[in-house]
XYZ file of C-alpha atoms in Angstrom:
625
model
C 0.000 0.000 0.000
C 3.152 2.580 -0.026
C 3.650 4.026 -3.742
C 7.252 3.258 -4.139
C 7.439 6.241 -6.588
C 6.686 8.282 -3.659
C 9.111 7.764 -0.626
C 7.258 10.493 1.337
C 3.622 8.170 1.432
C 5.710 4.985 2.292
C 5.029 3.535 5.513
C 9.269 2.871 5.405
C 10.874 5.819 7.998
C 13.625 6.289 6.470
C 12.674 4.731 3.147
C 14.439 1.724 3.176
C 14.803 1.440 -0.898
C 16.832 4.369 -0.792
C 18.941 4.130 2.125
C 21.943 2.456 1.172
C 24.917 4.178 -0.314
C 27.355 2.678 -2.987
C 29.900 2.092 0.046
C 30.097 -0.177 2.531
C 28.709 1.040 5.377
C 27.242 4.514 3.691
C 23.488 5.964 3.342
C 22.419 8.494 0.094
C 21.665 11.705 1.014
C 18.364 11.170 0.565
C 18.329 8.572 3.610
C 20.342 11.021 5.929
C 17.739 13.675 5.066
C 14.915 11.002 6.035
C 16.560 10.671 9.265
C 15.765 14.239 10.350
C 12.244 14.522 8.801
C 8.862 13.937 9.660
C 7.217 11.307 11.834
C 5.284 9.382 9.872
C 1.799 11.028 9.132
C -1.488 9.653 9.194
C -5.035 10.632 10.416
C -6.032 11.323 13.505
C -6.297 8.266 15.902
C -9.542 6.636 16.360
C -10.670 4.769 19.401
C -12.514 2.806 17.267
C -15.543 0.881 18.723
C -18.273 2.189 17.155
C -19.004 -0.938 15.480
C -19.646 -4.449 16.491
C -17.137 -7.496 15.957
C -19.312 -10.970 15.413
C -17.557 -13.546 17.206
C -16.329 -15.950 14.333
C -15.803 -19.644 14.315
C -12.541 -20.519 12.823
C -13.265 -22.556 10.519
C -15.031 -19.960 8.748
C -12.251 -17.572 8.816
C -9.998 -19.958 7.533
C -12.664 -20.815 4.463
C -13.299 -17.069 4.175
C -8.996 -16.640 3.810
C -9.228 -19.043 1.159
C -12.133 -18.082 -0.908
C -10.976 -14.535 -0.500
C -7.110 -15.462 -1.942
C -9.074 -17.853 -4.774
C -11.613 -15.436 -5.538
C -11.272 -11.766 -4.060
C -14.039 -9.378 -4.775
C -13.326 -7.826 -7.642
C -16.274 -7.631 -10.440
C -18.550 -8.362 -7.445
C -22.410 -5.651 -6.688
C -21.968 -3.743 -3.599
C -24.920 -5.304 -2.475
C -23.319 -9.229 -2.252
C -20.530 -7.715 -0.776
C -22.754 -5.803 2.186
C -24.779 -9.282 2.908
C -21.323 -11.312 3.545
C -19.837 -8.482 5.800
C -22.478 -7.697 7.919
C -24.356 -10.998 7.722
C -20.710 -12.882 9.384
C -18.101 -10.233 10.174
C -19.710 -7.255 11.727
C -23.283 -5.887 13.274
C -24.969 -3.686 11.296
C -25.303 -0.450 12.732
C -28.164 0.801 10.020
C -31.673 -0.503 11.383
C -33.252 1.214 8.476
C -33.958 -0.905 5.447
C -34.917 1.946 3.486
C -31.831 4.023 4.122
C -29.825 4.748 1.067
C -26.503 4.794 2.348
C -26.620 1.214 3.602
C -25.229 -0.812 0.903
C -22.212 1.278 -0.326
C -19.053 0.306 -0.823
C -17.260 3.577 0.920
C -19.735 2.749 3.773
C -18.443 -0.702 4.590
C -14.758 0.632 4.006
C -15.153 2.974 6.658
C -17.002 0.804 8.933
C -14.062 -1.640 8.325
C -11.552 1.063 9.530
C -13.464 1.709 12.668
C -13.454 -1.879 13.373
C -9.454 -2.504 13.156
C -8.530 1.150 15.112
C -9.929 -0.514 17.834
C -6.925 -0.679 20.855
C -7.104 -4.794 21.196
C -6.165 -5.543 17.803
C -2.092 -5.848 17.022
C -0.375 -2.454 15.965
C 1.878 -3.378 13.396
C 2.959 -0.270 13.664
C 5.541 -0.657 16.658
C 9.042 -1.878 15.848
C 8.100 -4.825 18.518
C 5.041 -6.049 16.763
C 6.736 -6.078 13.299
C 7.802 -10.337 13.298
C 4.293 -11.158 12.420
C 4.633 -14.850 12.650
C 4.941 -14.364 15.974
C 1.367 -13.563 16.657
C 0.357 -17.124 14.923
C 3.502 -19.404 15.126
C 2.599 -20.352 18.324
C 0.757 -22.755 21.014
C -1.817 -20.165 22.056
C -4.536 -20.901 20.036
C -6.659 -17.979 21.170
C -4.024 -15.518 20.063
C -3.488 -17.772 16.827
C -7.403 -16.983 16.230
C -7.257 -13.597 17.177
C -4.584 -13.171 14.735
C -6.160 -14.216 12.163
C -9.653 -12.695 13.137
C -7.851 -9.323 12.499
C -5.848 -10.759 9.297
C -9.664 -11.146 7.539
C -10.903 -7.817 8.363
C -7.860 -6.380 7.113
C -8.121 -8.335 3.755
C -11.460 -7.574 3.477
C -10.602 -4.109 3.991
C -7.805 -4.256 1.445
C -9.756 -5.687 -1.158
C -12.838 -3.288 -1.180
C -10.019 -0.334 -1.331
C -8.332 -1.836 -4.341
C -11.424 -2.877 -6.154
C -12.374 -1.132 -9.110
C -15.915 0.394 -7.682
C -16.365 3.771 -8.705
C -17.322 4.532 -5.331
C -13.911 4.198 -4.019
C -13.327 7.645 -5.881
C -15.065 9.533 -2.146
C -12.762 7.174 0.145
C -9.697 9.697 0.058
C -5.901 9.057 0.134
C -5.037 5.752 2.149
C -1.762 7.909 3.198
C -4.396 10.047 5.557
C -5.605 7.460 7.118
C -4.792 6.118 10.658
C -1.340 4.663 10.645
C -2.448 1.709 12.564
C -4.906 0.589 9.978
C -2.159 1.269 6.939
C -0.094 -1.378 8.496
C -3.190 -3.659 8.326
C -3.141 -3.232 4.930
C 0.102 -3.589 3.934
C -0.226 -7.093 5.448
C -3.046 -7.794 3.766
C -1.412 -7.334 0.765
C 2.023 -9.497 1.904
C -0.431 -11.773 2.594
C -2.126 -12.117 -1.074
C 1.173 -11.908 -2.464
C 2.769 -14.826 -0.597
C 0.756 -17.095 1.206
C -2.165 -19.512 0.749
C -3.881 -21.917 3.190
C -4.470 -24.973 1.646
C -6.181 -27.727 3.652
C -6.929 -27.643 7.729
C -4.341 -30.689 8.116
C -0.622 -30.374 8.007
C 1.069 -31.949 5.145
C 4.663 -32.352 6.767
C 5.801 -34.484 9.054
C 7.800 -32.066 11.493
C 5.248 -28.735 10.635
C 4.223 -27.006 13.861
C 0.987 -25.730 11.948
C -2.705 -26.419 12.587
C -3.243 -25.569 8.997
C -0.888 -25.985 5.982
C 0.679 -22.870 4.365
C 1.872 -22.905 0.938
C 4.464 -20.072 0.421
C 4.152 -19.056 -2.954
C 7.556 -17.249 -3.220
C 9.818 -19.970 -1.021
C 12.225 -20.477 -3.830
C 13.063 -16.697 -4.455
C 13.703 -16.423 -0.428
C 15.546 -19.247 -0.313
C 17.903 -18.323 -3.408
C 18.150 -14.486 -2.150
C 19.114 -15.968 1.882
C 21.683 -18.590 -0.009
C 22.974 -15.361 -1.994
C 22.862 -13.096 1.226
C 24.863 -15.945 3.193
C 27.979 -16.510 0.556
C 28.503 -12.447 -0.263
C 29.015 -12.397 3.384
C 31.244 -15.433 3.383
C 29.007 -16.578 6.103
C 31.671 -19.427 7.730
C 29.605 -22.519 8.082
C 27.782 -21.817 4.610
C 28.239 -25.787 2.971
C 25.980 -26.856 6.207
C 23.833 -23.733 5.615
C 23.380 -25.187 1.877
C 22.433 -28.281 3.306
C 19.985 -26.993 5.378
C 18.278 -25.130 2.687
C 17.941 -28.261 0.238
C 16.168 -29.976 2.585
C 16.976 -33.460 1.093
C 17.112 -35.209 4.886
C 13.397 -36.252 5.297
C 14.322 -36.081 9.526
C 15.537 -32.222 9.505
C 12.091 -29.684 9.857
C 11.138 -27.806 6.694
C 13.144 -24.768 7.103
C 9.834 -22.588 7.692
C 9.374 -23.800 10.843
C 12.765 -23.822 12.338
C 12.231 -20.422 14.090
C 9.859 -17.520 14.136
C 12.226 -15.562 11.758
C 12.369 -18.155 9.344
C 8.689 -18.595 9.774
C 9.019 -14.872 8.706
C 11.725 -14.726 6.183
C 10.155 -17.701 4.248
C 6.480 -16.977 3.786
C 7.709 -13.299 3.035
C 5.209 -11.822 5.672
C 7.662 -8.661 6.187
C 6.525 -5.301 6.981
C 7.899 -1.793 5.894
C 10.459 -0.774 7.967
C 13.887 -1.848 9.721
C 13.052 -5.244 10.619
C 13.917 -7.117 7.170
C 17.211 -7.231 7.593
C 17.570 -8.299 11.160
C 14.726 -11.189 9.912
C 17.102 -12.349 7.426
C 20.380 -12.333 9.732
C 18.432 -14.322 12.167
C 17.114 -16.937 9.536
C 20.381 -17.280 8.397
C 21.750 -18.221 12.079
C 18.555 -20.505 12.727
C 19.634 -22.363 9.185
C 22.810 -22.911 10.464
C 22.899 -25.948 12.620
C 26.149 -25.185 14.146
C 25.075 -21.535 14.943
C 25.582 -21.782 18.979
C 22.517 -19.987 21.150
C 24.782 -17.019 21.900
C 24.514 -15.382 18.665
C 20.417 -16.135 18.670
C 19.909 -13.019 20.801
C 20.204 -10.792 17.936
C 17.060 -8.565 18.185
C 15.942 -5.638 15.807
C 14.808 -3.123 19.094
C 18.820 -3.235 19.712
C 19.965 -2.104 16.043
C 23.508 -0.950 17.277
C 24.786 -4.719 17.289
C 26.810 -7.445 15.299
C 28.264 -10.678 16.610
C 31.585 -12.092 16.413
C 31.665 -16.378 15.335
C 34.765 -18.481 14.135
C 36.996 -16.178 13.188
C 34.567 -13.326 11.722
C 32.358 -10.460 12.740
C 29.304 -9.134 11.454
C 27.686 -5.810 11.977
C 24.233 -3.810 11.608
C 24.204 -1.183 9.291
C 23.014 0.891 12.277
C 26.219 0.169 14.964
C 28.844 2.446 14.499
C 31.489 -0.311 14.039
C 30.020 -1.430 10.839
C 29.571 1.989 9.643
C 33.613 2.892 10.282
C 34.934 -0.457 9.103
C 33.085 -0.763 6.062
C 35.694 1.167 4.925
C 38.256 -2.125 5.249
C 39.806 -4.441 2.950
C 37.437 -7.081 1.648
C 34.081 -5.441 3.447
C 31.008 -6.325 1.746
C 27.210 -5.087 2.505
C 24.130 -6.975 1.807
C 20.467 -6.043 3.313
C 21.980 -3.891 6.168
C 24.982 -6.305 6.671
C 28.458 -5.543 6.635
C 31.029 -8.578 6.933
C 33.187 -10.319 7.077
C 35.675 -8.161 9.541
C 38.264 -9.070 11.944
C 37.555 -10.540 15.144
C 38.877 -9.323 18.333
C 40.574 -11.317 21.313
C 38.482 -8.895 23.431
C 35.466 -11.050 22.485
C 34.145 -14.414 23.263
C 34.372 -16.870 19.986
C 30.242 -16.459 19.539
C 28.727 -13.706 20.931
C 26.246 -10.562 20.312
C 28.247 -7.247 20.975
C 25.875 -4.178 21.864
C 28.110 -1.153 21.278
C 27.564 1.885 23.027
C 27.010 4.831 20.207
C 25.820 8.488 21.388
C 23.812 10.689 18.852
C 26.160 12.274 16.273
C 26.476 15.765 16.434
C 24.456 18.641 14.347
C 20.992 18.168 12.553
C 19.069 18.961 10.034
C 16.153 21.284 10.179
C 13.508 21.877 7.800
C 14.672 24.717 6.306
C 18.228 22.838 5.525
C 16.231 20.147 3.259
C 14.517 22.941 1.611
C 17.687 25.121 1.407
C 19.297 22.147 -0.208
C 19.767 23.299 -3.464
C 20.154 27.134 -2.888
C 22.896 26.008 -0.567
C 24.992 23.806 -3.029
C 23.907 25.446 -6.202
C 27.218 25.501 -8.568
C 27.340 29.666 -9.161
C 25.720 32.195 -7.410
C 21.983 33.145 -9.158
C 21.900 36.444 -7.827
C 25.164 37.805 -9.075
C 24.942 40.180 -12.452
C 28.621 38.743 -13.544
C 30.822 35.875 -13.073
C 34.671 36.031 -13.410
C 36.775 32.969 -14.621
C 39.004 33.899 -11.363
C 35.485 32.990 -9.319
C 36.258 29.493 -9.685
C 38.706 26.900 -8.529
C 39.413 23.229 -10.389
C 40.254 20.677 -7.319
C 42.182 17.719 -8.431
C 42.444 15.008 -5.798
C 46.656 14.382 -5.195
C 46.589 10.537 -6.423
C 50.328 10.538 -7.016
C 51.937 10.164 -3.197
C 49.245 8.562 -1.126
C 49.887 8.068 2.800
C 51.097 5.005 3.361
C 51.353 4.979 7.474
C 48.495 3.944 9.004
C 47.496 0.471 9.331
C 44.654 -1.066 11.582
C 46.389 -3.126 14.416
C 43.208 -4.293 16.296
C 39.464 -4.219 17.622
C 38.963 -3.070 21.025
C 35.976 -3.796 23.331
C 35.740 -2.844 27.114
C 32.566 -3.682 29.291
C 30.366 -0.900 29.930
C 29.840 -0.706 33.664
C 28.351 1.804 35.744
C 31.319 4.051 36.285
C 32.785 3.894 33.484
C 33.726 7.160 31.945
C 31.639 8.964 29.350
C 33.921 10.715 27.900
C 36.474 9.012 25.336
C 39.484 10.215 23.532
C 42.173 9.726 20.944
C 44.854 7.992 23.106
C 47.966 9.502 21.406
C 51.056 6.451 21.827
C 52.329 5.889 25.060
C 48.962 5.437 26.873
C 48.144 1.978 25.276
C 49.081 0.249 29.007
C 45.851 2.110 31.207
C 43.239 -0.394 30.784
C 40.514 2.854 30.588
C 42.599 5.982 30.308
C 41.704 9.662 31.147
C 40.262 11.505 28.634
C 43.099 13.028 26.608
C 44.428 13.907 23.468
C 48.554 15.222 24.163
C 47.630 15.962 27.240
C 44.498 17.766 26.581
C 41.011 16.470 27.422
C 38.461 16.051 25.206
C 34.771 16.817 26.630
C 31.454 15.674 26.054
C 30.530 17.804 23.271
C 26.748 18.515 22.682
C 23.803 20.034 20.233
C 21.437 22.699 20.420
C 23.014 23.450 23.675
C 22.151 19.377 25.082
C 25.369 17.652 26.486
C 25.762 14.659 24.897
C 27.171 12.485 27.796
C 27.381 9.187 25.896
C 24.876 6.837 27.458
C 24.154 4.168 25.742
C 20.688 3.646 23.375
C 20.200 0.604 24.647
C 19.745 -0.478 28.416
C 20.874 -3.081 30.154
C 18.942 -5.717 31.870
C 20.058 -9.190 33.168
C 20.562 -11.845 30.349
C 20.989 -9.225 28.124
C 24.278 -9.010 25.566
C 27.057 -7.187 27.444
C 27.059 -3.666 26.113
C 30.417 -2.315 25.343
C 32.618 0.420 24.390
C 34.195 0.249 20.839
C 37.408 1.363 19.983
C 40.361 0.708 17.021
C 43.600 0.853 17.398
C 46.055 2.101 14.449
C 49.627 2.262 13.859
C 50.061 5.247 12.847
C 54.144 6.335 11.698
C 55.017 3.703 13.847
C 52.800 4.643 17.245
C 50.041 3.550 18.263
C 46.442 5.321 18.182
C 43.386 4.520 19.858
C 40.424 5.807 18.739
C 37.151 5.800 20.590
C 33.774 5.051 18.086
C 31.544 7.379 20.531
C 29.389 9.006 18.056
C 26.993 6.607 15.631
C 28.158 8.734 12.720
C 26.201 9.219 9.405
C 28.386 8.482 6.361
C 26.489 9.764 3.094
C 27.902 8.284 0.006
C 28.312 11.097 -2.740
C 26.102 11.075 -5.625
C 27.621 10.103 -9.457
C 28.287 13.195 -11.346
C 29.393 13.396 -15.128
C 31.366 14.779 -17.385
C 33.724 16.026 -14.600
C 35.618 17.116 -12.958
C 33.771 20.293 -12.309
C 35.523 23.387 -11.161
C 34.405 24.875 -7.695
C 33.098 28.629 -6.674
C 35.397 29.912 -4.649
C 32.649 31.012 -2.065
C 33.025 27.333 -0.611
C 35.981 27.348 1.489
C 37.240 24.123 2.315
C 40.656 22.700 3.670
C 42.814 19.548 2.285
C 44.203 17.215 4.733
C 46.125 13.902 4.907
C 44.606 11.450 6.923
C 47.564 10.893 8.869
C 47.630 14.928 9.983
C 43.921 14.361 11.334
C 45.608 13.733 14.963
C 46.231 17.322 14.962
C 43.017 18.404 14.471
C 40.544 18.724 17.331
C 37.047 20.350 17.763
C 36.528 20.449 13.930
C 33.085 22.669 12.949
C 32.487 23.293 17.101
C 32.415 27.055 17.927
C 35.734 26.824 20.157
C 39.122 26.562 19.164
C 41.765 24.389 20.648
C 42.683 26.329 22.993
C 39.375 27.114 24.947
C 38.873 23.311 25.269
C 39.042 22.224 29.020
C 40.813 20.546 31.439
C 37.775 19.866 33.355
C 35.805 18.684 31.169
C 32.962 21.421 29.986
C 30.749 21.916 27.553
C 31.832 21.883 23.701
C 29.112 23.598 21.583
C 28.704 22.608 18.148
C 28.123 24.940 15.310
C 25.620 23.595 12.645
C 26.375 26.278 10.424
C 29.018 24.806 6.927
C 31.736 27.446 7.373
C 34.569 25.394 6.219
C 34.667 21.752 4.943
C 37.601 19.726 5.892
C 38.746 17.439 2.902
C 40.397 14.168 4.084
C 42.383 12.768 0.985
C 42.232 9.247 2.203
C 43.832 7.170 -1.230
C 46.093 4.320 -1.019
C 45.361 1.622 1.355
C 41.953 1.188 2.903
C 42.957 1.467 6.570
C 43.523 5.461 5.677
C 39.540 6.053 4.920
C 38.971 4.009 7.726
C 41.403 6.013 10.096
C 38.866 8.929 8.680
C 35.963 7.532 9.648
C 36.623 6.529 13.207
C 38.414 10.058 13.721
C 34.613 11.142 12.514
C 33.102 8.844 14.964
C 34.911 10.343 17.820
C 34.246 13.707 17.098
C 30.542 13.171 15.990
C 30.823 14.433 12.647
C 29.064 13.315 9.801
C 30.983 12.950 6.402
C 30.566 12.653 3.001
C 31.896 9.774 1.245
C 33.393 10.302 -2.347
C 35.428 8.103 -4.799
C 36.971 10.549 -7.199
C 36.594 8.160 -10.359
C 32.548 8.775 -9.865
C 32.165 12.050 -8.016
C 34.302 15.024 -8.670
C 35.849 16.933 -5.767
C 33.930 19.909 -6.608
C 30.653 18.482 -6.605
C 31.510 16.528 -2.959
C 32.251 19.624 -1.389
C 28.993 21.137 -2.584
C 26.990 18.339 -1.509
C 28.330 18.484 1.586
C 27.423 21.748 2.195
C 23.867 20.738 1.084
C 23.606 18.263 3.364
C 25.604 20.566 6.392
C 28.210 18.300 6.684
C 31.525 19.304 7.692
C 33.851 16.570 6.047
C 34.923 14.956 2.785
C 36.258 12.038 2.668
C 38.342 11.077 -0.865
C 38.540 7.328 -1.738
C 39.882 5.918 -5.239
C 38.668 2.296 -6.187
C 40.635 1.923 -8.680
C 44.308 2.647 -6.478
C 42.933 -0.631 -4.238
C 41.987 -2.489 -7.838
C 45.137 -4.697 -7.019
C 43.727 -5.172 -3.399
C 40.632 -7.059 -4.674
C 39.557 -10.081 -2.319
C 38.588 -13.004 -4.138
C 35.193 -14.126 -4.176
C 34.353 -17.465 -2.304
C 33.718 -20.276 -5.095
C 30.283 -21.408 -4.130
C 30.637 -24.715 -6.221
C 32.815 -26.432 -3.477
C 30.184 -27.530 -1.016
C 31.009 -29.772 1.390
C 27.921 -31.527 2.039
């Protein structure tokens, strides 16, 4: 029920077609703008209640499910259409026979609407209610039936909308209706699209169901989870393959080996950010070696990955996937970034909650709609333009830095004193377990925005049996010392759009300033109002400045540990960055998409420098099964 031709009517906040950038571990600008827009908008909440439910036998509801996926309504009179709703489904609230609204179609669409606003149905509208399976992959059999109560008024609903009635013309835009109810429909139409109930009696042998499901799309989801598994080099993928064939008559159909597969497999999957946490977790349940301490993955704790034999794996929402998807051999599939190294810091399998504070600055209305005055290529309003107005920017390919190198993952426990406030450890301080907060000798406070201190609490509390929830850091050798760098901030990196026919020269009105990555250790309080030398001892306030007065260019060619020295030096100071390979985006036109987007940082990259760097792909015709 979302147009996908119009982001802004999608149920998807941010739209999830759009969010992913070219780069590993990057969003468009688009999806960075969707993080700072509107909530998403529907009418005004009803209470609902105004009609009467008919309490339904279940074996009607599962005939009605069956004739309605056969059959539908389409081509059917109004008048049929009133008799089976209100004769089985609902209480008609018209006593009038003679009243001349009673059997119209936008009448029983309405009616329909009141019915599922009501509070006791499911709101698949809250990220917890979003694994639908779970409301019917289970032993309660009155919450199966209630499940399934609300899945027929919501496919009645559904198809009334979509029929071809000319009275639908009065019913409005769905996108104004309660939110609540749009969910409904959108699983409605999942629904349609990928399920049928064939018989009351289960066909296989090991099937948890009451009734047997045929999933009309299993193949596709099978081929895109075998895909998903073998671009991540997933490490136990032959057995994963096995799994999947289901040639051993003794193993359960792969549908009913969890909720998520349950989920992934009948395709039941609701706008949002739950898909790919669904499909992470269906790949671990289809692993029969997959211990139980990386089956606590959960999609209401999206700043995660987990570490197993020899490889980690991180959300496209925890900072540590964001920075590292900058390294050697990264790939990113359906909000997955792997495989990366593991660190001694962690247990062998585990789920790693990282501790991320809000990055710095925001976007305000008036910056999305000030996008294009703000980047536009020459100034509009000036009578005459000079040659001398303009600058060409050629990225320095020739001596790339060739210092830095990653030398490991670090993860400390999160207790209740720990320190907030993290630093750059410059070398020498490698020893002190948690060092003070310091950069040569200088300490680095919590910085905040809009005037709030950002302390650095973690988005995600603890409880008993939950993962441990830590603080992430890297460690580089940089000329030969080390560098620890704290990933405090969850950091948006916003992969820069193609341009063509460049490279484009630059009005000089855009200042900017060219850095190596391995000078960024100099460079403190980047974009804040404050210069070095105001920053305390004590620790106060830092005040960030959301105003683009300068954009620092990081020119981070030659080996991929330099871009992701530049992201983690982002992370730490809560900047956001642009993300640019020079062979697709010209310098110029980085710089003023940066300052669309207020974003303080550029961050060069050339593929074709690492071309010689390529990993090999994993050849997917050795299975050992």
């Amino acid at each position: 029920m979302s147009d996908a031709n119009r982001p802004q009517e999608s149920l998807d906040r941010p739209y999830m077609r759009d969010i992913f950038g070219l780069y590993p571990g990057t969003i468009t600008l688009a999806g960075y703008a969707a993080t700072y827009g509107c909530p998403l908008d529907g009418g005004p909440p009803l209470e609902g209640g105004q009609v009467k439910v008919r309490k339904l036998n279940m074996n009607y509801v599962v005939s009605r499910l069956r004739k309605l996926k056969h059959e539908g309504i389409e081509d059917r009179d109004p008048t049929l259409l009133y008799h089976e709703l209100y004769a089985n489904l609902l209480y008609d609230g018209i006593t009038h026979a003679d009243d001349p609204h009673r059997f119209e179609m936008g009448r029983q669409v309405f009616d329909l609407i009141d019915v599922l606003a009501r509070p006791e149905w499911v709101d698949f509208s809250k990220l917890e209610n979003q694994i639908v399976p779970e409301f019917f992959y289970r032993d309660d059999s009155a919450g199966n039936n209630k499940f399934f109560h609300q899945l027929l008024l919501s496919l009645e609903l559904f198809l009334r909308i979509t029929s071809r009635s000319p009275l639908n013309n009065s019913l409005g835009k769905h996108h104004s209706w309660p939110v609540k109810v749009r969910y409904d429909l959108v699983l409605a139409q999942r629904w349609l699209e990928n399920v049928e109930i064939e018989s009351p009696a289960s066909s296989h042998p090991a099937a948890q169901s009451t009734v047997t499901f045929h999933f009309q799309n299993k193949n596709s989801q099978v081929d895109i989870l075998r895909n998903f598994g073998w671009t991540l080099k997933w490490p136990n993928m032959p057995e994963v393959e096995f799994i999947l064939s289901e040639v051993d008559t003794k193993e359960k159909a792969v549908e009913d080996r969890s909720v998520s597969c349950m989920s992934w497999f009948t395709g039941l999957m609701l706008p949002g950010r739950t898909m790919p946490w669904v499909m992470m977790k269906t790949l671990i349940d289809c692993d029969p070696d997959a211990p139980p301490s990386i089956k606590t993955l959960s999609h209401l704790a999206p700043n995660a990955g987990l570490q197993w034999r020899g490889s980690t794996y991180w959300s496209w929402e925890c900072i540590v996937g964001k920075v590292l998807g900058a390294a050697k051999g990264v790939r990113q599939m359906c909000g997955w970034l792997g495989p990366l190294p593991t660190s001694p810091e962690l247990h062998r399998s585990e789920v790693v909650l990282i501790k991320q504070a809000p990055p710095l600055g925001h976007l305000t209305p008036s910056d999305i709609h000030n996008m294009t005055a703000n980047s536009e290529a020459f100034p509009e309003h000036e009578l005459s333009i000079h040659v001398d107005d303009f600058d060409m920017l050629e990225p320095d390919l020739e001596d790339p830095t060739d210092n830095i190198r990653i030398e490991r993952l670090n993860f400390q426990p999160v207790t209740p004193d720990s320190q907030t406030v993290m630093r750059i450890l410059p070398p020498g301080s490698q020893k002190n377990p948690r060092p003070p907060s310091s950069i040569s000798g200088r300490s680095a406070s919590g910085r905040s925005t809009s005037s709030r201190s950002i302390s650095g609490r973690s988005n995600f509390s603890m409880y008993p049996g939950d993962p441990t929830l830590y603080d992430a850091s890297i460690t580089f050798a940089i000329a030969s010392k080390s560098w620890r760098v704290y990933l405090r901030h969850d950091t948006p990196f916003i992969a820069a759009y193609p341009c063509k026919n460049g490279p484009h020269v630059l009005y000089n009105a855009y200042d900017f300033r060219v850095v190596r990555p391995d000078k960024l250790t100099e460079i403190k309080n980047w974009g804040s109002n404050i210069t070095d030398d105001a920053e305390s001892e004590t620790g106060s306030e830092i005040y960030y400045n959301n105003e683009v007065e300068e954009v620092l260019i990081i020119e981070a060619f030659g080996v991929c540990d330099n871009e992701v020295f530049a992201r983690a030096w982002c992370s730490y100071w809560g900047l956001a960055a642009v993300i640019a390979d020079v062979d697709k985006t010209c310098v110029a036109c980085a710089v003023r998409e940066a300052y669309a987007a207020s974003v303080k940082v550029v961050i060069l990259n050339c593929a074709r420098s690492n071309a010689h760097n390529e990993v090999e792909d994993v050849d997917r015709t050795i299975l050992e099964v």
